[in-house]
Amino acid sequence: LEDVKMVTPDIVKKAAHKLKSGKSDPSFSFSSDCLKNGPDNVYVCLSELIQGFLVHGHVTIGLLVSTLIPLVKDPLSSINNSKNYRSVCLSSLLIKMLDWIVIILGGKALGLSEQQFAYQANCSTTQCTWPALETIDYFLKRGSEVFTIATDMSKAFDLALHSKMFLKMFQAKLAAIFVRLLIFIYRKQEANVLWNSTEKSSNFTIRNGTGQGRVLAAIAYCMYVAGLFTLLEQRRAGCWVEGEYRGIWGYSDNNWTMAPSLSSLQDMI
């Protein structure tokens, strides 16, 4: 299969070098530095391993267990309230490499809206807010009003439906053999909770979400909601500048919608 042959040792090496240094694997006693600085024969073996995953549509189950570490958001608030916690997730380094391989080989298929600035090369919140402010300034200088709403989607990554997410990947023309493997990984993924740095809970399944601790999670979410940006443009809802749509700006799960009238903004919501 041509898509499988694309997973070469060079691609695996490139994916390994995308990993952050000093990151531990939750199941095995090696760090990301072992993969980043390994000899070339390591990448040959890993490429054969990942090719096998793709051919069989199966990943070793032990690689699919993640560890969640809860951290207190506000030490002055109650530690008995689950909403006062956020989690850091440790997931398999090999699965993170697989995510990077999907991004490297199929990144164009996961193309995001031009108004979505998160997780794209050479983009930051500054690049997002600048055109939004320029859009507002454009209307104000011409004597028009601009009405805006800033939204932060609550638990957005965790509430994404797997069925819709994988359908969107198929529709985006991501190689089917990659989508098949991702479906297996997401459907079989498990997690546990590490408490007080010593005690681990029993494993539990995860049936929705873009993936705790996964490299692909953020990009998958932006792809998941890309249709919203397209729909609003097709409805011609919101602000337009010189024939270009400027009605919504996004940075991950934060959106900034703007319209020249309240009725138009209400229609967008």
PDB file of C-alpha atoms in Angstrom:
ATOM      1  CA  LEU A   1       0.000   0.000   0.000  1.00  0.00           C
ATOM      2  CA  GLU A   2       1.413   3.360  -1.042  1.00  0.00           C
ATOM      3  CA  ASP A   3       0.181   5.170   2.071  1.00  0.00           C
ATOM      4  CA  VAL A   4       1.930   2.607   4.293  1.00  0.00           C
ATOM      5  CA  LYS A   5       5.209   2.887   2.364  1.00  0.00           C
ATOM      6  CA  MET A   6       5.227   6.622   3.058  1.00  0.00           C
ATOM      7  CA  VAL A   7       6.075   5.849   6.701  1.00  0.00           C
ATOM      8  CA  THR A   8       9.818   5.721   6.070  1.00  0.00           C
ATOM      9  CA  PRO A   9      12.629   5.851   8.649  1.00  0.00           C
ATOM     10  CA  ASP A  10      13.232   9.481   7.647  1.00  0.00           C
ATOM     11  CA  ILE A  11       9.591  10.373   8.367  1.00  0.00           C
ATOM     12  CA  VAL A  12       9.761   8.573  11.717  1.00  0.00           C
ATOM     13  CA  LYS A  13      12.977  10.429  12.585  1.00  0.00           C
ATOM     14  CA  LYS A  14      11.326  13.722  11.670  1.00  0.00           C
ATOM     15  CA  ALA A  15       8.351  12.837  13.897  1.00  0.00           C
ATOM     16  CA  ALA A  16      10.671  11.876  16.779  1.00  0.00           C
ATOM     17  CA  HIS A  17      12.391  15.245  16.607  1.00  0.00           C
ATOM     18  CA  LYS A  18       8.995  16.941  16.966  1.00  0.00           C
ATOM     19  CA  LEU A  19       8.681  15.522  20.486  1.00  0.00           C
ATOM     20  CA  LYS A  20       9.495  17.826  23.394  1.00  0.00           C
ATOM     21  CA  SER A  21      12.658  16.972  25.271  1.00  0.00           C
ATOM     22  CA  GLY A  22      12.559  15.479  28.743  1.00  0.00           C
ATOM     23  CA  LYS A  23       9.064  13.968  28.484  1.00  0.00           C
ATOM     24  CA  SER A  24       8.465  10.630  30.221  1.00  0.00           C
ATOM     25  CA  ASP A  25       6.460   7.697  28.940  1.00  0.00           C
ATOM     26  CA  PRO A  26       3.640   6.690  31.336  1.00  0.00           C
ATOM     27  CA  SER A  27       4.140   2.962  30.822  1.00  0.00           C
ATOM     28  CA  PHE A  28       7.826   2.427  30.038  1.00  0.00           C
ATOM     29  CA  SER A  29      11.066   3.680  31.585  1.00  0.00           C
ATOM     30  CA  PHE A  30      12.381   5.825  28.740  1.00  0.00           C
ATOM     31  CA  SER A  31      12.020   9.485  27.835  1.00  0.00           C
ATOM     32  CA  SER A  32      11.520  11.392  24.612  1.00  0.00           C
ATOM     33  CA  ASP A  33      15.275  12.078  24.486  1.00  0.00           C
ATOM     34  CA  CYS A  34      15.851   8.371  23.776  1.00  0.00           C
ATOM     35  CA  LEU A  35      13.752   8.666  20.634  1.00  0.00           C
ATOM     36  CA  LYS A  36      15.061  12.074  19.589  1.00  0.00           C
ATOM     37  CA  ASN A  37      18.723  11.034  19.884  1.00  0.00           C
ATOM     38  CA  GLY A  38      18.518   7.382  18.868  1.00  0.00           C
ATOM     39  CA  PRO A  39      20.698   5.805  16.140  1.00  0.00           C
ATOM     40  CA  ASP A  40      19.302   5.395  12.647  1.00  0.00           C
ATOM     41  CA  ASN A  41      18.495   1.697  13.106  1.00  0.00           C
ATOM     42  CA  VAL A  42      15.980   2.710  15.806  1.00  0.00           C
ATOM     43  CA  TYR A  43      13.994   4.656  13.204  1.00  0.00           C
ATOM     44  CA  VAL A  44      14.144   1.694  10.823  1.00  0.00           C
ATOM     45  CA  CYS A  45      12.623  -0.574  13.496  1.00  0.00           C
ATOM     46  CA  LEU A  46      10.006   2.016  14.474  1.00  0.00           C
ATOM     47  CA  SER A  47       8.974   2.577  10.849  1.00  0.00           C
ATOM     48  CA  GLU A  48       8.431  -1.185  10.450  1.00  0.00           C
ATOM     49  CA  LEU A  49       6.447  -1.259  13.692  1.00  0.00           C
ATOM     50  CA  ILE A  50       4.169   1.615  12.642  1.00  0.00           C
ATOM     51  CA  GLN A  51       3.731   0.146   9.169  1.00  0.00           C
ATOM     52  CA  GLY A  52       2.569  -3.050  10.887  1.00  0.00           C
ATOM     53  CA  PHE A  53       0.075  -1.016  12.941  1.00  0.00           C
ATOM     54  CA  LEU A  54      -1.313   0.482   9.734  1.00  0.00           C
ATOM     55  CA  VAL A  55      -1.528  -2.811   7.827  1.00  0.00           C
ATOM     56  CA  HIS A  56      -3.339  -4.617  10.630  1.00  0.00           C
ATOM     57  CA  GLY A  57      -5.355  -1.651  11.928  1.00  0.00           C
ATOM     58  CA  HIS A  58      -4.250  -2.536  15.434  1.00  0.00           C
ATOM     59  CA  VAL A  59      -1.989  -1.022  18.096  1.00  0.00           C
ATOM     60  CA  THR A  60      -0.545  -2.775  21.130  1.00  0.00           C
ATOM     61  CA  ILE A  61      -3.136  -2.145  23.849  1.00  0.00           C
ATOM     62  CA  GLY A  62      -0.498  -1.257  26.424  1.00  0.00           C
ATOM     63  CA  LEU A  63       0.374   1.832  24.392  1.00  0.00           C
ATOM     64  CA  LEU A  64      -3.178   3.160  24.666  1.00  0.00           C
ATOM     65  CA  VAL A  65      -3.210   3.779  28.421  1.00  0.00           C
ATOM     66  CA  SER A  66      -2.773   7.420  29.507  1.00  0.00           C
ATOM     67  CA  THR A  67      -2.202   8.770  33.000  1.00  0.00           C
ATOM     68  CA  LEU A  68      -4.086  11.873  34.165  1.00  0.00           C
ATOM     69  CA  ILE A  69      -2.467  14.029  36.836  1.00  0.00           C
ATOM     70  CA  PRO A  70      -4.972  16.418  38.479  1.00  0.00           C
ATOM     71  CA  LEU A  71      -3.715  19.876  39.409  1.00  0.00           C
ATOM     72  CA  VAL A  72      -5.529  22.405  41.594  1.00  0.00           C
ATOM     73  CA  LYS A  73      -6.475  25.559  39.687  1.00  0.00           C
ATOM     74  CA  ASP A  74      -7.111  27.829  42.657  1.00  0.00           C
ATOM     75  CA  PRO A  75      -5.536  26.853  46.005  1.00  0.00           C
ATOM     76  CA  LEU A  76      -7.851  29.300  47.784  1.00  0.00           C
ATOM     77  CA  SER A  77     -10.957  27.480  46.543  1.00  0.00           C
ATOM     78  CA  SER A  78     -12.306  24.142  47.698  1.00  0.00           C
ATOM     79  CA  ILE A  79     -10.186  21.153  46.730  1.00  0.00           C
ATOM     80  CA  ASN A  80     -13.348  19.038  47.052  1.00  0.00           C
ATOM     81  CA  ASN A  81     -14.846  20.660  43.937  1.00  0.00           C
ATOM     82  CA  SER A  82     -13.979  18.790  40.746  1.00  0.00           C
ATOM     83  CA  LYS A  83     -14.288  22.023  38.751  1.00  0.00           C
ATOM     84  CA  ASN A  84     -11.270  23.375  40.646  1.00  0.00           C
ATOM     85  CA  TYR A  85      -8.989  20.892  38.902  1.00  0.00           C
ATOM     86  CA  ARG A  86      -7.348  20.687  35.525  1.00  0.00           C
ATOM     87  CA  SER A  87      -5.458  17.642  34.351  1.00  0.00           C
ATOM     88  CA  VAL A  88      -2.089  17.055  32.754  1.00  0.00           C
ATOM     89  CA  CYS A  89      -2.077  13.903  30.680  1.00  0.00           C
ATOM     90  CA  LEU A  90       0.898  11.587  30.140  1.00  0.00           C
ATOM     91  CA  SER A  91       0.378   9.499  27.022  1.00  0.00           C
ATOM     92  CA  SER A  92       2.564   7.047  25.136  1.00  0.00           C
ATOM     93  CA  LEU A  93       5.500   8.643  23.338  1.00  0.00           C
ATOM     94  CA  LEU A  94       5.075   6.167  20.475  1.00  0.00           C
ATOM     95  CA  ILE A  95       1.449   7.258  20.037  1.00  0.00           C
ATOM     96  CA  LYS A  96       2.593  10.890  20.032  1.00  0.00           C
ATOM     97  CA  MET A  97       5.069  10.000  17.293  1.00  0.00           C
ATOM     98  CA  LEU A  98       2.267   8.335  15.353  1.00  0.00           C
ATOM     99  CA  ASP A  99       0.228  11.536  15.676  1.00  0.00           C
ATOM    100  CA  TRP A 100       3.142  13.538  14.293  1.00  0.00           C
ATOM    101  CA  ILE A 101       3.435  11.124  11.368  1.00  0.00           C
ATOM    102  CA  VAL A 102      -0.268  11.673  10.588  1.00  0.00           C
ATOM    103  CA  ILE A 103       0.260  15.437  10.742  1.00  0.00           C
ATOM    104  CA  ILE A 104       3.430  15.352   8.619  1.00  0.00           C
ATOM    105  CA  LEU A 105       1.943  13.102   5.918  1.00  0.00           C
ATOM    106  CA  GLY A 106      -1.697  14.215   6.045  1.00  0.00           C
ATOM    107  CA  GLY A 107      -1.527  17.744   7.400  1.00  0.00           C
ATOM    108  CA  LYS A 108      -2.858  19.299   4.202  1.00  0.00           C
ATOM    109  CA  ALA A 109      -5.955  17.112   4.403  1.00  0.00           C
ATOM    110  CA  LEU A 110      -6.559  18.502   7.882  1.00  0.00           C
ATOM    111  CA  GLY A 111      -6.404  22.049   6.543  1.00  0.00           C
ATOM    112  CA  LEU A 112      -8.008  24.638   8.783  1.00  0.00           C
ATOM    113  CA  SER A 113      -9.935  27.816   8.096  1.00  0.00           C
ATOM    114  CA  GLU A 114      -7.959  30.955   7.276  1.00  0.00           C
ATOM    115  CA  GLN A 115      -9.685  32.545  10.278  1.00  0.00           C
ATOM    116  CA  GLN A 116      -8.374  29.811  12.633  1.00  0.00           C
ATOM    117  CA  PHE A 117      -4.944  30.758  13.967  1.00  0.00           C
ATOM    118  CA  ALA A 118      -4.276  28.050  16.555  1.00  0.00           C
ATOM    119  CA  TYR A 119      -1.723  25.299  15.950  1.00  0.00           C
ATOM    120  CA  GLN A 120      -0.562  26.649  12.633  1.00  0.00           C
ATOM    121  CA  ALA A 121       3.014  27.481  11.721  1.00  0.00           C
ATOM    122  CA  ASN A 122       4.199  30.998  12.594  1.00  0.00           C
ATOM    123  CA  CYS A 123       0.840  31.939  14.144  1.00  0.00           C
ATOM    124  CA  SER A 124       0.012  33.156  17.635  1.00  0.00           C
ATOM    125  CA  THR A 125      -2.706  35.014  19.513  1.00  0.00           C
ATOM    126  CA  THR A 126      -1.160  38.268  18.275  1.00  0.00           C
ATOM    127  CA  GLN A 127      -1.770  37.307  14.639  1.00  0.00           C
ATOM    128  CA  CYS A 128      -5.364  36.472  15.598  1.00  0.00           C
ATOM    129  CA  THR A 129      -6.226  39.674  17.471  1.00  0.00           C
ATOM    130  CA  TRP A 130      -4.556  42.010  14.978  1.00  0.00           C
ATOM    131  CA  PRO A 131      -6.879  41.331  11.983  1.00  0.00           C
ATOM    132  CA  ALA A 132      -9.877  41.271  14.342  1.00  0.00           C
ATOM    133  CA  LEU A 133      -9.006  44.737  15.664  1.00  0.00           C
ATOM    134  CA  GLU A 134      -8.303  45.961  12.137  1.00  0.00           C
ATOM    135  CA  THR A 135     -11.763  44.756  11.077  1.00  0.00           C
ATOM    136  CA  ILE A 136     -13.382  46.736  13.890  1.00  0.00           C
ATOM    137  CA  ASP A 137     -11.280  49.786  13.012  1.00  0.00           C
ATOM    138  CA  TYR A 138     -12.308  49.485   9.343  1.00  0.00           C
ATOM    139  CA  PHE A 139     -16.005  49.788  10.224  1.00  0.00           C
ATOM    140  CA  LEU A 140     -15.588  52.500  12.877  1.00  0.00           C
ATOM    141  CA  LYS A 141     -13.617  54.756  10.525  1.00  0.00           C
ATOM    142  CA  ARG A 142     -16.509  54.543   8.076  1.00  0.00           C
ATOM    143  CA  GLY A 143     -19.095  55.489  10.662  1.00  0.00           C
ATOM    144  CA  SER A 144     -20.488  51.983  11.122  1.00  0.00           C
ATOM    145  CA  GLU A 145     -20.956  50.050  14.343  1.00  0.00           C
ATOM    146  CA  VAL A 146     -19.528  46.633  15.107  1.00  0.00           C
ATOM    147  CA  PHE A 147     -21.124  44.214  17.576  1.00  0.00           C
ATOM    148  CA  THR A 148     -19.012  41.350  18.893  1.00  0.00           C
ATOM    149  CA  ILE A 149     -19.193  38.310  21.147  1.00  0.00           C
ATOM    150  CA  ALA A 150     -16.157  36.468  22.504  1.00  0.00           C
ATOM    151  CA  THR A 151     -16.826  32.824  23.394  1.00  0.00           C
ATOM    152  CA  ASP A 152     -14.745  30.216  25.206  1.00  0.00           C
ATOM    153  CA  MET A 153     -16.152  26.763  24.528  1.00  0.00           C
ATOM    154  CA  SER A 154     -16.396  24.919  27.842  1.00  0.00           C
ATOM    155  CA  LYS A 155     -14.744  21.458  27.822  1.00  0.00           C
ATOM    156  CA  ALA A 156     -14.741  21.656  24.028  1.00  0.00           C
ATOM    157  CA  PHE A 157     -11.984  19.094  23.407  1.00  0.00           C
ATOM    158  CA  ASP A 158     -13.616  16.560  25.745  1.00  0.00           C
ATOM    159  CA  LEU A 159     -17.108  16.818  24.234  1.00  0.00           C
ATOM    160  CA  ALA A 160     -16.185  16.188  20.580  1.00  0.00           C
ATOM    161  CA  LEU A 161     -18.030  13.147  19.215  1.00  0.00           C
ATOM    162  CA  HIS A 162     -15.801  10.451  17.746  1.00  0.00           C
ATOM    163  CA  SER A 163     -18.324   9.544  15.039  1.00  0.00           C
ATOM    164  CA  LYS A 164     -18.430  13.087  13.678  1.00  0.00           C
ATOM    165  CA  MET A 165     -14.688  13.627  14.061  1.00  0.00           C
ATOM    166  CA  PHE A 166     -13.755  10.565  12.002  1.00  0.00           C
ATOM    167  CA  LEU A 167     -16.417  11.333   9.401  1.00  0.00           C
ATOM    168  CA  LYS A 168     -14.851  14.770   8.958  1.00  0.00           C
ATOM    169  CA  MET A 169     -11.429  13.153   8.552  1.00  0.00           C
ATOM    170  CA  PHE A 170     -12.800  10.920   5.781  1.00  0.00           C
ATOM    171  CA  GLN A 171     -14.462  13.901   4.121  1.00  0.00           C
ATOM    172  CA  ALA A 172     -11.175  15.824   4.331  1.00  0.00           C
ATOM    173  CA  LYS A 173      -9.530  12.982   2.331  1.00  0.00           C
ATOM    174  CA  LEU A 174      -7.117  11.885   5.037  1.00  0.00           C
ATOM    175  CA  ALA A 175      -5.790   8.474   3.929  1.00  0.00           C
ATOM    176  CA  ALA A 176      -8.377   5.869   4.922  1.00  0.00           C
ATOM    177  CA  ILE A 177      -5.753   3.499   6.340  1.00  0.00           C
ATOM    178  CA  PHE A 178      -4.662   6.237   8.773  1.00  0.00           C
ATOM    179  CA  VAL A 179      -8.260   6.989   9.759  1.00  0.00           C
ATOM    180  CA  ARG A 180      -8.882   3.278  10.384  1.00  0.00           C
ATOM    181  CA  LEU A 181      -5.922   3.118  12.772  1.00  0.00           C
ATOM    182  CA  LEU A 182      -6.987   6.325  14.542  1.00  0.00           C
ATOM    183  CA  ILE A 183     -10.494   4.894  15.027  1.00  0.00           C
ATOM    184  CA  PHE A 184      -8.992   1.807  16.690  1.00  0.00           C
ATOM    185  CA  ILE A 185      -6.751   3.938  18.932  1.00  0.00           C
ATOM    186  CA  TYR A 186      -9.563   6.238  20.042  1.00  0.00           C
ATOM    187  CA  ARG A 187     -12.072   3.427  20.584  1.00  0.00           C
ATOM    188  CA  LYS A 188      -9.626   1.347  22.647  1.00  0.00           C
ATOM    189  CA  GLN A 189      -7.953   4.149  24.609  1.00  0.00           C
ATOM    190  CA  GLU A 190      -7.967   3.964  28.394  1.00  0.00           C
ATOM    191  CA  ALA A 191      -6.796   6.239  31.184  1.00  0.00           C
ATOM    192  CA  ASN A 192      -6.083   6.211  34.882  1.00  0.00           C
ATOM    193  CA  VAL A 193      -5.601   8.932  37.469  1.00  0.00           C
ATOM    194  CA  LEU A 194      -2.376   9.440  39.427  1.00  0.00           C
ATOM    195  CA  TRP A 195      -3.182  10.840  42.874  1.00  0.00           C
ATOM    196  CA  ASN A 196      -0.645  12.256  45.363  1.00  0.00           C
ATOM    197  CA  SER A 197       2.126  11.171  42.983  1.00  0.00           C
ATOM    198  CA  THR A 198       1.904   7.610  44.282  1.00  0.00           C
ATOM    199  CA  GLU A 199      -1.534   6.066  43.850  1.00  0.00           C
ATOM    200  CA  LYS A 200      -3.075   5.125  40.495  1.00  0.00           C
ATOM    201  CA  SER A 201      -6.740   4.459  39.918  1.00  0.00           C
ATOM    202  CA  SER A 202      -7.974   1.524  37.907  1.00  0.00           C
ATOM    203  CA  ASN A 203      -8.156   2.056  34.152  1.00  0.00           C
ATOM    204  CA  PHE A 204     -11.334   3.441  32.566  1.00  0.00           C
ATOM    205  CA  THR A 205     -12.400   3.918  28.953  1.00  0.00           C
ATOM    206  CA  ILE A 206     -12.794   7.236  27.128  1.00  0.00           C
ATOM    207  CA  ARG A 207     -15.630   7.345  24.599  1.00  0.00           C
ATOM    208  CA  ASN A 208     -15.531  10.947  23.382  1.00  0.00           C
ATOM    209  CA  GLY A 209     -13.148  13.849  22.994  1.00  0.00           C
ATOM    210  CA  THR A 210     -10.226  14.643  20.712  1.00  0.00           C
ATOM    211  CA  GLY A 211      -7.761  12.850  22.993  1.00  0.00           C
ATOM    212  CA  GLN A 212      -6.230  13.767  26.334  1.00  0.00           C
ATOM    213  CA  GLY A 213      -2.499  14.417  25.992  1.00  0.00           C
ATOM    214  CA  ARG A 214      -2.433  13.670  22.278  1.00  0.00           C
ATOM    215  CA  VAL A 215      -0.508  15.764  19.782  1.00  0.00           C
ATOM    216  CA  LEU A 216      -3.363  15.432  17.302  1.00  0.00           C
ATOM    217  CA  ALA A 217      -6.033  16.558  19.793  1.00  0.00           C
ATOM    218  CA  ALA A 218      -5.766  20.298  19.194  1.00  0.00           C
ATOM    219  CA  ILE A 219      -5.619  20.084  15.405  1.00  0.00           C
ATOM    220  CA  ALA A 220      -8.434  17.524  15.395  1.00  0.00           C
ATOM    221  CA  TYR A 221     -10.630  19.936  17.361  1.00  0.00           C
ATOM    222  CA  CYS A 222      -9.945  22.831  14.969  1.00  0.00           C
ATOM    223  CA  MET A 223     -10.788  20.532  12.054  1.00  0.00           C
ATOM    224  CA  TYR A 224     -13.910  19.385  13.952  1.00  0.00           C
ATOM    225  CA  VAL A 225     -15.315  22.951  14.086  1.00  0.00           C
ATOM    226  CA  ALA A 226     -13.978  24.198  10.745  1.00  0.00           C
ATOM    227  CA  GLY A 227     -17.431  23.705   9.223  1.00  0.00           C
ATOM    228  CA  LEU A 228     -18.777  26.460  11.479  1.00  0.00           C
ATOM    229  CA  PHE A 229     -16.470  28.994   9.844  1.00  0.00           C
ATOM    230  CA  THR A 230     -17.511  27.800   6.380  1.00  0.00           C
ATOM    231  CA  LEU A 231     -21.225  27.837   7.254  1.00  0.00           C
ATOM    232  CA  LEU A 232     -21.126  31.409   8.565  1.00  0.00           C
ATOM    233  CA  GLU A 233     -19.316  32.584   5.432  1.00  0.00           C
ATOM    234  CA  GLN A 234     -21.831  30.819   3.190  1.00  0.00           C
ATOM    235  CA  ARG A 235     -24.665  32.507   5.097  1.00  0.00           C
ATOM    236  CA  ARG A 236     -22.819  35.820   4.603  1.00  0.00           C
ATOM    237  CA  ALA A 237     -23.358  36.401   8.320  1.00  0.00           C
ATOM    238  CA  GLY A 238     -21.105  38.939  10.003  1.00  0.00           C
ATOM    239  CA  CYS A 239     -18.529  41.460   8.823  1.00  0.00           C
ATOM    240  CA  TRP A 240     -17.060  41.631   5.334  1.00  0.00           C
ATOM    241  CA  VAL A 241     -14.101  43.806   4.299  1.00  0.00           C
ATOM    242  CA  GLU A 242     -13.432  44.501   0.620  1.00  0.00           C
ATOM    243  CA  GLY A 243     -15.144  41.255  -0.398  1.00  0.00           C
ATOM    244  CA  GLU A 244     -13.297  39.161   2.211  1.00  0.00           C
ATOM    245  CA  TYR A 245     -15.151  37.418   5.049  1.00  0.00           C
ATOM    246  CA  ARG A 246     -14.142  38.734   8.469  1.00  0.00           C
ATOM    247  CA  GLY A 247     -17.066  37.649  10.639  1.00  0.00           C
ATOM    248  CA  ILE A 248     -15.334  35.152  12.919  1.00  0.00           C
ATOM    249  CA  TRP A 249     -11.821  34.682  14.252  1.00  0.00           C
ATOM    250  CA  GLY A 250     -10.720  31.586  16.102  1.00  0.00           C
ATOM    251  CA  TYR A 251      -7.903  30.487  18.332  1.00  0.00           C
ATOM    252  CA  SER A 252      -8.492  26.867  19.338  1.00  0.00           C
ATOM    253  CA  ASP A 253     -11.732  26.764  21.378  1.00  0.00           C
ATOM    254  CA  ASN A 254     -11.945  30.561  21.633  1.00  0.00           C
ATOM    255  CA  ASN A 255     -13.985  32.360  18.961  1.00  0.00           C
ATOM    256  CA  TRP A 256     -14.530  36.058  18.342  1.00  0.00           C
ATOM    257  CA  THR A 257     -17.591  36.774  16.199  1.00  0.00           C
ATOM    258  CA  MET A 258     -18.351  40.252  14.858  1.00  0.00           C
ATOM    259  CA  ALA A 259     -21.195  41.713  12.865  1.00  0.00           C
ATOM    260  CA  PRO A 260     -22.347  45.182  11.703  1.00  0.00           C
ATOM    261  CA  SER A 261     -25.749  44.811  13.429  1.00  0.00           C
ATOM    262  CA  LEU A 262     -27.292  43.102  16.426  1.00  0.00           C
ATOM    263  CA  SER A 263     -29.676  41.106  14.237  1.00  0.00           C
ATOM    264  CA  SER A 264     -26.746  39.788  12.167  1.00  0.00           C
ATOM    265  CA  LEU A 265     -24.844  38.847  15.317  1.00  0.00           C
ATOM    266  CA  GLN A 266     -27.895  37.083  16.694  1.00  0.00           C
ATOM    267  CA  ASP A 267     -28.184  35.137  13.450  1.00  0.00           C
ATOM    268  CA  MET A 268     -24.545  34.048  13.775  1.00  0.00           C
ATOM    269  CA  ILE A 269     -25.106  32.817  17.345  1.00  0.00           C
TER     270      ILE A 269
END
